[in-house]
Amino acid sequence: MLSVRDLTGYYGESHILHGVEFQIAEGEVVTLIGRNGVGKTTTLRAILGLLDRQEGSIRLQGEEILGLRTDRIARKGIGYVPEDRGIFASLTVEENLLLPPVVKPGGLTTEEVYGLFPRLKERRKSQGTKLSGGEQQMLSIARILRTGARLLLMDEPTEGLAPVIVQQIGSIIAELKRKGFTILLVEQNFHFASGVADRHYVMEDGKVVDMIPNDRLEAEREKLQQYLGV
Amino acid sequence: MATETQTPVAAPAPSGGVGQRAWLFVSLIALVLLALAPFVIYPVFLMKALCFALFACAFNLLIGYVGLLSFGHAAFFGGAAYVTAHAAKVWLLPPELAILLGTLFAGVCGAAVGALAIRRQGIYFAMTTLALSQMLFFVFLQAPFTGGEDGIQGVPRGHLFGLLDLNDPYAMYFTVLAIFVGGFWFIHRIVHSPFGQVLKAIRENEQRATSLGYDVSRYKLMAFILSATLAGLAGSTKALVFQLATLTDVQWQMSGEVVLMTLLGGIGTTTGPVIGAFLVVMLQNYLATTALPATVVIGIVFIICVLVFRRGIMGEIGHLLRWKL
């Protein structure tokens, strides 16, 4: 589905990514984990072409997308849930939901989306700003399910949320996996990540340094704790 | 951190329907008032105010809903006035065609200016529009058909669709009113269409809109062209009302005036630009009969507005009533 090779990325003069490499197969849920500031968010932004400069290769279903304009990349079928959730405050929940363009056939219908997120249906006339953090997060995920994007990039969807909401987000990700979405997740909450993902890529200093399948987690716990510095 | 318990306070769901009905009611009253107004108030004053109101609404489409401050809208307004005046006076075209030509001209100019200007943001965008509109000003100053400092005078109003004699002040007034209402309604539709929502999204955060898959430049350009075209419609109409097209309408001061009207009424509100335009035109008309210098008084009003009610008149009222005006 997605194959990233030798990806380097810059913000202005600062060199953040130093040759990131990883692959995701169709239908997988994969996380990028690592300490703060190792380049996880930057990697997601690089996939979408949002950095000042990026080099290397990013292939989506075999097609090179590095170097394309951000809106073109999104239209190839990549849905992005940014760290700040990216809800438009001047639009209502429903307007936010219907805003992203449908880029490919096969997306969920609005009714199916509301079926996954009944809370959003209740609040569909509310202003984007009037939502709680959890509702904003759900809206941010919900709105890209309509578009037909099959690869979802999620940047810390559980950050700052109450445990109940984190659980809900977890079951939604599991449901999306069942529906065949491919998901790349940036996560600090390792407990959460281990509950939803198939594999984990560990990042350090702008590079992927290790890959741990979810079923090897227990065995590799010690190594992992070293990586994460816990 | 917002919690679940706080949220129900602000659910305006039921007011949606009521708001719409209230809107309809207010619009009807406004229409009736505007229809009766020329029998009480001097029609030429009303027509002038309506032309500027449409101009301000067109400008507001850009600044209020896309967040682009154009400082060159006079070129579209005044340029369209020249084309309409020339078409009616020299080519002897009927008024509807003269207006159409002027409006089209503004749209084409808007496409050219917009295509260059939207590549930059903020002050650079504003300065690019100003520079390009100054170039157009120079063209209108030098071109043989515009009459230089004299402008084009004695433009015949003609017969609308060959039937309605626009020399009758009431016929002219209702034509202007129809154009204004049409333009206002069109802008209202744009703002509330999916296209308008993308514009608002772009205003709020360009990068977010891009990462959802929108080609932001295309949307900005479309909005710019629409805004310029509607500004042209206002300018064309004004040329027929006053039977005149002069340099005043293409000068950069006119670009400033429309900023003032929109700010005063309330940027990003539906009705604000109309109120702002009426207020400024009223002040100008009134001050012209007194010894007070109009620019100074309007300047003071502007400063008060910026200091005391920054959302503009309708913006502040809307904020107080928690209602979108």
Coordinates of C-alpha atoms in Angstrom, one line a residue:
Chain A
M1 CA 0.0 0.0 0.0
L2 CA 2.6 2.5 1.2
S3 CA 6.3 2.2 0.8
V4 CA 8.6 4.9 2.2
R5 CA 12.3 4.8 1.2
D6 CA 15.2 6.9 2.3
L7 CA 13.0 9.8 3.2
T8 CA 14.7 13.0 4.3
G9 CA 12.8 16.1 5.3
Y10 CA 13.5 19.7 6.3
Y11 CA 11.7 22.5 8.0
G12 CA 13.5 25.5 6.7
E13 CA 17.2 24.9 7.6
S14 CA 16.6 22.2 10.1
H15 CA 17.0 18.7 8.9
I16 CA 14.4 16.5 10.7
L17 CA 14.2 13.2 8.8
H18 CA 17.3 11.3 8.0
G19 CA 16.4 8.5 5.7
V20 CA 13.1 7.1 7.0
E21 CA 12.2 3.6 5.6
F22 CA 9.1 1.6 6.2
Q23 CA 6.3 -0.3 4.5
I24 CA 2.6 -0.8 5.1
A25 CA 0.6 -3.6 3.5
E26 CA -3.0 -3.1 2.5
G27 CA -5.4 -3.5 5.5
E28 CA -2.7 -3.2 8.1
V29 CA -2.7 -0.9 11.1
V30 CA 0.8 0.2 11.8
T31 CA 2.2 2.7 14.3
L32 CA 5.1 5.0 14.4
I33 CA 6.3 5.1 18.0
G34 CA 9.2 6.9 19.7
R35 CA 10.1 9.7 22.0
N36 CA 9.0 13.3 21.5
G37 CA 10.8 15.0 18.7
V38 CA 12.1 12.0 16.8
G39 CA 10.2 12.9 13.7
K40 CA 6.9 10.9 13.8
T41 CA 4.6 13.8 13.0
T42 CA 7.1 15.1 10.5
T43 CA 7.0 11.8 8.7
L44 CA 3.2 12.0 8.4
R45 CA 3.5 15.6 7.1
A46 CA 6.2 14.5 4.7
I47 CA 3.9 11.9 3.2
L48 CA 1.4 14.6 2.5
G49 CA 4.0 16.9 1.1
L50 CA 3.6 19.5 3.9
L51 CA 7.3 20.0 4.6
D52 CA 9.5 22.8 3.2
R53 CA 11.6 20.2 1.5
Q54 CA 11.5 16.4 1.3
E55 CA 13.6 13.9 -0.7
G56 CA 13.6 10.2 -1.2
S57 CA 10.7 8.1 -2.3
I58 CA 7.1 7.6 -1.1
R59 CA 5.1 5.2 -3.2
L60 CA 1.4 4.7 -2.8
Q61 CA 0.3 1.5 -4.4
G62 CA 3.4 1.6 -6.5
E63 CA 3.0 5.2 -7.6
E64 CA 5.5 7.8 -6.6
I65 CA 3.8 10.6 -4.8
L66 CA 6.7 12.5 -3.4
G67 CA 6.9 15.8 -5.1
L68 CA 3.2 16.1 -5.9
R69 CA 1.2 19.0 -4.5
T70 CA -0.5 18.4 -1.2
D71 CA -4.0 18.5 -2.6
R72 CA -3.1 16.1 -5.4
I73 CA -1.6 13.7 -2.8
A74 CA -4.8 13.9 -0.7
R75 CA -6.8 13.1 -3.9
K76 CA -4.7 9.9 -4.4
G77 CA -6.7 8.6 -1.5
I78 CA -4.9 9.6 1.7
G79 CA -6.9 10.8 4.6
Y80 CA -5.1 12.9 7.2
V81 CA -6.2 13.3 10.9
P82 CA -3.8 16.0 12.1
E83 CA -2.6 16.3 15.6
D84 CA -4.7 19.5 16.2
R85 CA -7.7 17.7 14.7
G86 CA -8.1 20.4 12.1
I87 CA -11.8 21.1 12.7
F88 CA -13.0 24.3 11.0
A89 CA -14.5 26.5 13.7
S90 CA -16.7 28.5 11.4
L91 CA -18.5 25.5 10.1
T92 CA -21.0 23.2 11.8
V93 CA -20.3 19.5 12.5
E94 CA -22.3 18.5 9.5
E95 CA -20.6 21.1 7.3
N96 CA -17.2 19.9 8.5
L97 CA -18.2 16.4 7.8
L98 CA -19.3 17.1 4.3
L99 CA -16.4 19.4 3.5
P100 CA -13.7 17.0 2.3
P101 CA -14.1 16.2 -1.4
V102 CA -14.9 12.6 -2.4
V103 CA -11.8 11.5 -4.2
K104 CA -12.4 7.8 -4.9
P105 CA -15.5 5.6 -5.0
G106 CA -16.0 3.2 -2.1
G107 CA -16.1 5.7 0.8
L108 CA -18.6 5.4 3.5
T109 CA -22.0 7.1 3.1
T110 CA -22.9 9.9 5.4
E111 CA -25.4 7.6 7.1
E112 CA -22.7 4.9 7.7
V113 CA -20.4 7.6 9.1
Y114 CA -23.2 8.7 11.5
G115 CA -23.7 5.0 12.3
L116 CA -20.1 4.8 13.5
F117 CA -20.3 8.1 15.3
P118 CA -23.9 8.5 16.7
R119 CA -22.6 11.3 18.9
L120 CA -21.8 13.4 15.9
K121 CA -25.3 12.9 14.5
E122 CA -26.8 14.3 17.7
R123 CA -24.5 17.3 17.4
R124 CA -24.6 17.8 13.7
K125 CA -25.9 21.4 13.9
S126 CA -23.4 22.5 16.5
Q127 CA -20.6 24.8 15.6
G128 CA -17.2 23.1 15.2
T129 CA -15.7 25.0 18.2
K130 CA -18.5 23.9 20.6
L131 CA -17.4 20.3 20.5
S132 CA -15.5 18.5 23.3
G133 CA -12.0 17.3 22.5
G134 CA -13.3 13.7 22.0
E135 CA -16.0 14.9 19.7
Q136 CA -13.6 16.9 17.7
Q137 CA -11.3 13.9 17.4
M138 CA -14.2 11.8 16.2
L139 CA -15.2 14.4 13.7
S140 CA -11.7 14.6 12.4
I141 CA -11.7 10.9 11.8
A142 CA -15.3 10.7 10.6
R143 CA -14.9 13.3 7.8
I144 CA -12.2 11.4 6.0
L145 CA -14.2 8.2 5.9
R146 CA -16.6 9.6 3.3
T147 CA -13.9 10.5 0.8
G148 CA -13.0 7.1 -0.4
A149 CA -9.4 7.4 1.0
R150 CA -8.2 4.0 1.8
L151 CA -5.0 5.0 3.7
L152 CA -5.6 7.0 6.9
L153 CA -2.8 8.8 8.6
M154 CA -3.7 9.6 12.2
D155 CA -1.5 11.8 14.4
E156 CA -2.0 11.0 18.1
P157 CA -5.8 10.5 18.0
T158 CA -5.8 9.8 21.8
E159 CA -3.8 12.7 23.0
G160 CA -5.4 14.5 25.9
L161 CA -8.6 12.4 25.9
A162 CA -10.4 10.8 28.8
P163 CA -9.9 7.0 29.1
V164 CA -13.5 6.2 28.0
I165 CA -13.0 8.2 24.8
V166 CA -9.7 6.6 24.2
Q167 CA -11.5 3.2 24.4
Q168 CA -14.1 4.4 21.9
I169 CA -11.4 5.6 19.5
G170 CA -9.7 2.2 19.8
S171 CA -12.9 0.3 18.9
I172 CA -13.5 2.7 16.0
I173 CA -10.0 1.9 14.7
A174 CA -10.6 -1.8 15.0
E175 CA -13.9 -1.4 13.1
L176 CA -12.1 0.6 10.4
K177 CA -9.5 -2.2 10.1
R178 CA -12.4 -4.7 9.7
K179 CA -13.7 -2.5 6.9
G180 CA -10.3 -2.9 5.2
F181 CA -8.8 0.6 5.8
T182 CA -5.1 0.8 6.0
I183 CA -4.0 2.9 9.0
L184 CA -0.7 4.6 9.9
L185 CA -0.9 5.8 13.5
V186 CA 1.5 8.1 15.3
E187 CA 1.1 7.3 19.0
Q188 CA 2.6 8.1 22.4
N189 CA 0.1 6.0 24.3
F190 CA 1.8 2.7 23.9
H191 CA -0.8 0.8 25.8
F192 CA -3.4 2.0 23.3
A193 CA -1.1 1.3 20.3
S194 CA -0.5 -2.3 21.4
G195 CA -4.3 -2.8 21.5
V196 CA -5.0 -1.8 17.9
A197 CA -1.9 -2.2 15.8
D198 CA -0.4 -5.1 13.8
R199 CA 3.2 -3.8 13.8
H200 CA 5.2 -1.0 15.3
Y201 CA 8.0 1.0 13.7
V202 CA 10.3 2.5 16.3
M203 CA 11.7 5.9 15.4
E204 CA 14.8 7.6 16.8
D205 CA 16.6 10.7 15.6
G206 CA 14.7 11.0 12.3
K207 CA 15.1 7.4 11.4
V208 CA 13.2 4.1 11.7
V209 CA 15.5 2.0 13.9
D210 CA 13.4 -1.1 14.5
M211 CA 10.2 -2.9 13.7
I212 CA 8.3 -5.0 16.3
P213 CA 5.3 -7.1 15.4
N214 CA 2.5 -6.8 17.9
D215 CA 2.8 -10.4 19.0
R216 CA 6.5 -10.0 19.8
L217 CA 5.8 -7.1 22.1
E218 CA 6.1 -9.0 25.3
A219 CA 9.4 -10.6 24.3
E220 CA 10.8 -7.3 23.2
R221 CA 9.5 -5.3 26.1
E222 CA 12.9 -4.5 27.5
K223 CA 14.4 -3.3 24.2
L224 CA 11.3 -1.2 23.6
Q225 CA 11.5 0.5 27.0
Q226 CA 15.0 1.5 26.2
Y227 CA 13.8 3.0 22.9
L228 CA 11.0 4.9 24.5
G229 CA 13.0 5.9 27.6
V230 CA 10.4 4.8 30.1
Chain B
M1 CA -10.3 20.9 28.5
A2 CA -13.9 20.8 27.4
T3 CA -15.9 18.0 28.9
E4 CA -19.1 16.2 27.8
T5 CA -21.1 18.0 30.5
Q6 CA -20.3 21.5 29.3
T7 CA -21.4 21.0 25.7
P8 CA -25.2 20.9 25.7
V9 CA -25.3 24.6 26.6
A10 CA -24.3 25.8 23.2
A11 CA -26.4 23.5 21.1
P12 CA -28.2 25.8 18.7
A13 CA -29.9 23.0 16.8
P14 CA -33.6 24.0 17.3
S15 CA -32.9 27.7 16.5
G16 CA -31.8 26.7 12.9
G17 CA -35.4 26.6 11.6
V18 CA -36.5 29.6 13.6
G19 CA -33.5 31.5 12.4
Q20 CA -34.4 30.8 8.8
R21 CA -38.0 32.0 9.3
A22 CA -36.9 35.1 11.1
W23 CA -34.5 35.7 8.2
L24 CA -37.3 35.5 5.7
F25 CA -39.4 37.8 7.7
V26 CA -36.6 40.4 8.0
S27 CA -35.8 40.2 4.3
L28 CA -39.5 40.7 3.4
I29 CA -39.7 43.8 5.6
A30 CA -36.4 45.1 4.1
L31 CA -37.8 44.6 0.6
V32 CA -41.0 46.4 1.3
L33 CA -39.1 49.3 2.9
L34 CA -36.8 49.5 -0.1
A35 CA -39.8 49.4 -2.5
L36 CA -41.5 52.2 -0.6
A37 CA -38.4 54.3 0.0
P38 CA -38.2 56.2 -3.3
F39 CA -41.6 57.8 -2.6
V40 CA -40.2 59.3 0.5
I41 CA -36.4 59.7 -0.1
Y42 CA -34.7 61.2 -3.1
P43 CA -34.3 58.2 -5.5
V44 CA -30.9 59.1 -6.8
F45 CA -29.5 59.0 -3.3
L46 CA -31.1 55.6 -2.8
M47 CA -29.7 54.3 -6.1
K48 CA -26.2 55.5 -5.3
A49 CA -26.4 53.8 -1.9
L50 CA -27.7 50.5 -3.5
C51 CA -24.9 50.5 -6.1
F52 CA -22.3 51.0 -3.3
A53 CA -24.1 48.4 -1.2
L54 CA -23.7 45.8 -4.0
F55 CA -20.1 46.9 -4.4
A56 CA -19.4 46.4 -0.7
C57 CA -21.1 43.0 -0.7
A58 CA -19.0 41.9 -3.6
F59 CA -15.9 43.1 -1.8
N60 CA -17.0 41.3 1.4
L61 CA -17.3 38.1 -0.5
L62 CA -13.5 38.2 -0.8
I63 CA -12.4 39.6 2.5
G64 CA -15.2 38.2 4.6
Y65 CA -15.3 34.7 3.3
V66 CA -11.9 34.0 1.9
G67 CA -9.9 36.4 4.1
L68 CA -8.3 38.2 1.1
L69 CA -8.0 42.0 1.4
S70 CA -8.0 43.4 -2.1
F71 CA -6.9 46.9 -2.5
G72 CA -7.7 47.2 -6.1
H73 CA -11.5 46.7 -6.4
A74 CA -12.0 50.3 -7.7
A75 CA -10.5 49.1 -11.0
F76 CA -13.3 46.6 -11.5
F77 CA -16.0 49.0 -10.2
G78 CA -14.8 52.0 -12.2
G79 CA -13.6 50.0 -15.2
A80 CA -17.0 48.4 -15.7
A81 CA -18.5 51.9 -15.4
Y82 CA -16.4 53.1 -18.3
V83 CA -17.2 50.2 -20.5
T84 CA -20.9 50.5 -19.8
A85 CA -20.9 54.2 -20.4
H86 CA -19.0 53.8 -23.7
A87 CA -21.2 51.0 -24.8
A88 CA -24.4 52.9 -24.1
K89 CA -23.2 56.3 -25.5
V90 CA -21.0 55.4 -28.4
W91 CA -22.1 52.0 -29.5
L92 CA -25.7 52.9 -28.6
L93 CA -26.3 49.5 -26.9
P94 CA -29.4 49.0 -24.8
P95 CA -28.9 49.3 -21.1
E96 CA -29.0 45.6 -20.3
L97 CA -26.3 44.9 -22.9
A98 CA -24.2 47.8 -21.7
I99 CA -24.3 46.6 -18.2
L100 CA -23.6 43.0 -19.3
L101 CA -20.5 44.2 -21.2
G102 CA -19.2 46.3 -18.3
T103 CA -19.7 43.3 -15.9
L104 CA -18.0 40.9 -18.2
F105 CA -15.1 43.4 -18.6
A106 CA -14.7 43.5 -14.8
G107 CA -14.8 39.7 -14.7
V108 CA -12.0 39.4 -17.3
C109 CA -9.9 42.0 -15.4
G110 CA -10.6 40.1 -12.2
A111 CA -9.3 36.9 -13.8
A112 CA -6.1 38.6 -14.8
V113 CA -5.5 40.5 -11.6
G114 CA -6.6 37.6 -9.5
A115 CA -4.3 35.1 -11.2
L116 CA -1.3 37.2 -10.4
A117 CA -2.3 38.3 -6.9
I118 CA -3.4 35.1 -5.3
R119 CA 0.1 33.7 -5.5
R120 CA 0.9 35.9 -2.6
Q121 CA -0.6 36.3 0.9
G122 CA -1.5 39.1 3.3
I123 CA 0.1 42.5 2.6
Y124 CA 1.8 41.3 -0.6
F125 CA -1.6 40.2 -2.0
A126 CA -3.1 43.6 -1.1
M127 CA -0.2 45.5 -2.6
T128 CA -0.3 43.4 -5.8
T129 CA -3.9 44.2 -6.3
L130 CA -3.2 47.9 -5.6
A131 CA -0.3 48.0 -8.1
L132 CA -2.3 46.2 -10.8
S133 CA -5.3 48.5 -10.3
Q134 CA -3.1 51.5 -10.5
M135 CA -1.9 50.3 -13.9
L136 CA -5.5 50.0 -15.0
F137 CA -6.1 53.5 -13.6
F138 CA -3.3 54.8 -15.9
V139 CA -4.9 53.0 -18.8
F140 CA -8.2 54.7 -18.2
L141 CA -6.5 58.1 -17.7
Q142 CA -4.7 57.8 -21.0
A143 CA -7.1 55.8 -23.3
P144 CA -8.8 58.1 -25.8
F145 CA -12.3 56.7 -25.3
T146 CA -12.5 57.6 -21.6
G147 CA -12.3 61.3 -22.0
G148 CA -9.4 61.8 -19.6
E149 CA -10.2 64.2 -16.7
D150 CA -13.7 64.8 -18.0
G151 CA -14.8 61.2 -18.1
I152 CA -17.7 60.0 -20.2
Q153 CA -20.7 62.3 -19.6
G154 CA -24.3 62.4 -20.8
V155 CA -24.6 58.6 -21.0
P156 CA -28.1 57.8 -22.2
R157 CA -30.0 55.5 -19.9
G158 CA -32.1 54.1 -22.7
H159 CA -35.0 51.6 -22.6
L160 CA -34.6 48.4 -20.6
F161 CA -35.3 45.5 -22.9
G162 CA -36.6 48.1 -25.4
L163 CA -39.7 48.6 -23.2
L164 CA -39.0 50.4 -19.9
D165 CA -37.9 54.0 -20.2
L166 CA -35.1 54.4 -17.6
N167 CA -35.3 58.1 -17.8
D168 CA -38.2 57.8 -15.4
P169 CA -36.6 57.9 -12.0
Y170 CA -38.9 55.2 -10.6
A171 CA -38.2 52.9 -13.5
M172 CA -34.5 53.4 -13.0
Y173 CA -34.9 52.9 -9.2
F174 CA -36.7 49.6 -9.5
T175 CA -34.2 48.4 -12.1
V176 CA -31.3 49.2 -9.7
L177 CA -33.2 47.6 -6.8
A178 CA -33.7 44.4 -8.9
I179 CA -30.0 44.3 -9.8
F180 CA -29.1 44.9 -6.1
V181 CA -31.4 42.2 -4.8
G182 CA -30.3 39.8 -7.5
G183 CA -26.6 40.4 -6.7
F184 CA -27.2 40.2 -2.9
W185 CA -29.1 36.9 -3.3
F186 CA -26.5 35.5 -5.6
I187 CA -23.7 36.3 -3.0
H188 CA -25.9 34.8 -0.3
R189 CA -26.2 31.6 -2.3
I190 CA -22.5 31.5 -3.0
V191 CA -21.7 31.9 0.7
H192 CA -24.1 29.1 1.8
S193 CA -23.1 26.7 -1.0
P194 CA -20.6 23.9 -0.6
F195 CA -18.2 26.2 -2.6
G196 CA -18.7 28.9 0.1
Q197 CA -17.9 26.4 2.8
V198 CA -14.6 25.5 1.1
L199 CA -13.9 29.3 1.0
K200 CA -14.6 29.6 4.7
A201 CA -12.3 26.6 5.4
I202 CA -9.6 28.3 3.3
R203 CA -10.0 31.5 5.3
E204 CA -9.7 29.6 8.5
N205 CA -6.7 27.5 7.6
E206 CA -5.3 27.2 4.2
Q207 CA -3.1 24.2 4.9
R208 CA -5.9 22.2 6.4
A209 CA -8.1 22.7 3.3
T210 CA -5.2 21.7 1.1
S211 CA -4.5 18.5 3.0
L212 CA -8.1 17.5 2.6
G213 CA -7.5 17.6 -1.1
Y214 CA -8.6 21.1 -2.2
D215 CA -6.6 23.1 -4.7
V216 CA -6.8 26.3 -2.7
S217 CA -5.5 28.6 -5.5
R218 CA -8.3 27.6 -7.8
Y219 CA -10.9 28.4 -5.2
K220 CA -9.3 31.7 -4.4
L221 CA -9.2 32.7 -8.0
M222 CA -12.8 31.7 -8.5
A223 CA -13.8 33.8 -5.5
F224 CA -11.7 36.7 -6.8
I225 CA -13.4 36.6 -10.3
L226 CA -16.8 36.4 -8.8
S227 CA -16.1 39.3 -6.5
A228 CA -14.6 41.4 -9.3
T229 CA -17.6 40.6 -11.6
L230 CA -20.1 41.6 -9.0
A231 CA -18.2 44.8 -8.2
G232 CA -18.3 45.4 -12.0
L233 CA -22.1 44.9 -12.0
A234 CA -22.3 47.6 -9.3
G235 CA -20.1 50.0 -11.2
S236 CA -22.0 49.5 -14.5
T237 CA -25.3 50.2 -12.8
K238 CA -23.9 53.3 -11.2
A239 CA -22.7 54.6 -14.6
L240 CA -26.3 54.4 -15.9
V241 CA -27.8 56.0 -12.8
F242 CA -25.5 59.0 -12.9
Q243 CA -25.1 58.9 -16.7
L244 CA -21.5 59.3 -16.0
A245 CA -18.2 57.5 -15.7
T246 CA -15.2 59.3 -14.3
L247 CA -11.8 58.7 -12.8
T248 CA -13.2 59.0 -9.3
D249 CA -14.6 55.4 -9.6
V250 CA -11.3 53.9 -10.7
Q251 CA -9.1 55.7 -8.3
W252 CA -7.4 54.0 -5.4
Q253 CA -9.5 56.1 -2.9
M254 CA -12.5 54.2 -4.2
S255 CA -10.8 50.9 -3.2
G256 CA -10.3 52.4 0.2
E257 CA -13.9 53.5 0.5
V258 CA -15.2 50.1 -0.1
V259 CA -12.9 48.7 2.6
L260 CA -14.3 51.4 4.9
M261 CA -17.9 50.5 4.1
T262 CA -17.3 46.8 4.7
L263 CA -15.4 47.3 7.9
L264 CA -17.9 49.8 9.3
G265 CA -20.8 47.4 8.5
G266 CA -19.1 44.3 9.6
I267 CA -16.7 42.1 7.7
G268 CA -18.0 38.6 7.0
T269 CA -21.6 39.5 7.9
T270 CA -24.3 39.2 5.2
T271 CA -26.0 42.6 5.8
G272 CA -23.1 44.5 7.2
P273 CA -21.7 45.8 3.9
V274 CA -25.2 47.1 2.9
I275 CA -25.5 49.0 6.2
G276 CA -21.9 50.3 5.9
A277 CA -22.5 51.5 2.4
F278 CA -25.7 53.3 3.2
L279 CA -24.1 54.9 6.2
V280 CA -21.0 56.2 4.3
V281 CA -23.1 57.4 1.4
M282 CA -25.5 59.2 3.8
L283 CA -22.6 60.8 5.6
Q284 CA -21.0 61.9 2.4
N285 CA -24.3 63.4 1.1
Y286 CA -25.0 65.1 4.4
L287 CA -21.5 66.5 4.9
A288 CA -21.5 67.8 1.3
T289 CA -24.1 70.3 2.4
T290 CA -22.3 71.5 5.5
A291 CA -18.9 73.2 6.0
L292 CA -17.4 70.1 7.7
P293 CA -14.8 68.3 5.6
A294 CA -16.3 64.9 4.7
T295 CA -13.0 63.0 4.7
V296 CA -12.1 64.1 8.2
V297 CA -15.5 63.2 9.7
I298 CA -15.6 59.8 7.9
G299 CA -12.1 59.2 9.1
I300 CA -13.1 59.9 12.7
V301 CA -16.2 57.6 12.3
F302 CA -13.8 54.9 11.0
I303 CA -11.4 55.3 14.0
I304 CA -14.3 55.1 16.4
C305 CA -15.5 52.0 14.7
V306 CA -12.2 50.3 14.8
L307 CA -11.6 51.2 18.5
V308 CA -15.1 50.7 19.9
F309 CA -16.8 48.0 17.8
R310 CA -14.2 46.1 15.9
R311 CA -16.7 43.6 14.5
G312 CA -18.5 46.4 12.7
I313 CA -22.0 47.5 13.3
M314 CA -23.8 44.3 12.2
G315 CA -21.0 42.2 13.6
E316 CA -21.5 43.7 17.1
I317 CA -25.3 43.5 16.9
G318 CA -25.1 39.9 15.7
H319 CA -22.7 39.1 18.5
L320 CA -25.0 40.6 21.1
L321 CA -28.1 38.8 19.8
R322 CA -26.0 35.6 19.1
W323 CA -27.4 35.7 15.7
K324 CA -25.7 35.6 12.4
L325 CA -26.5 38.8 10.5

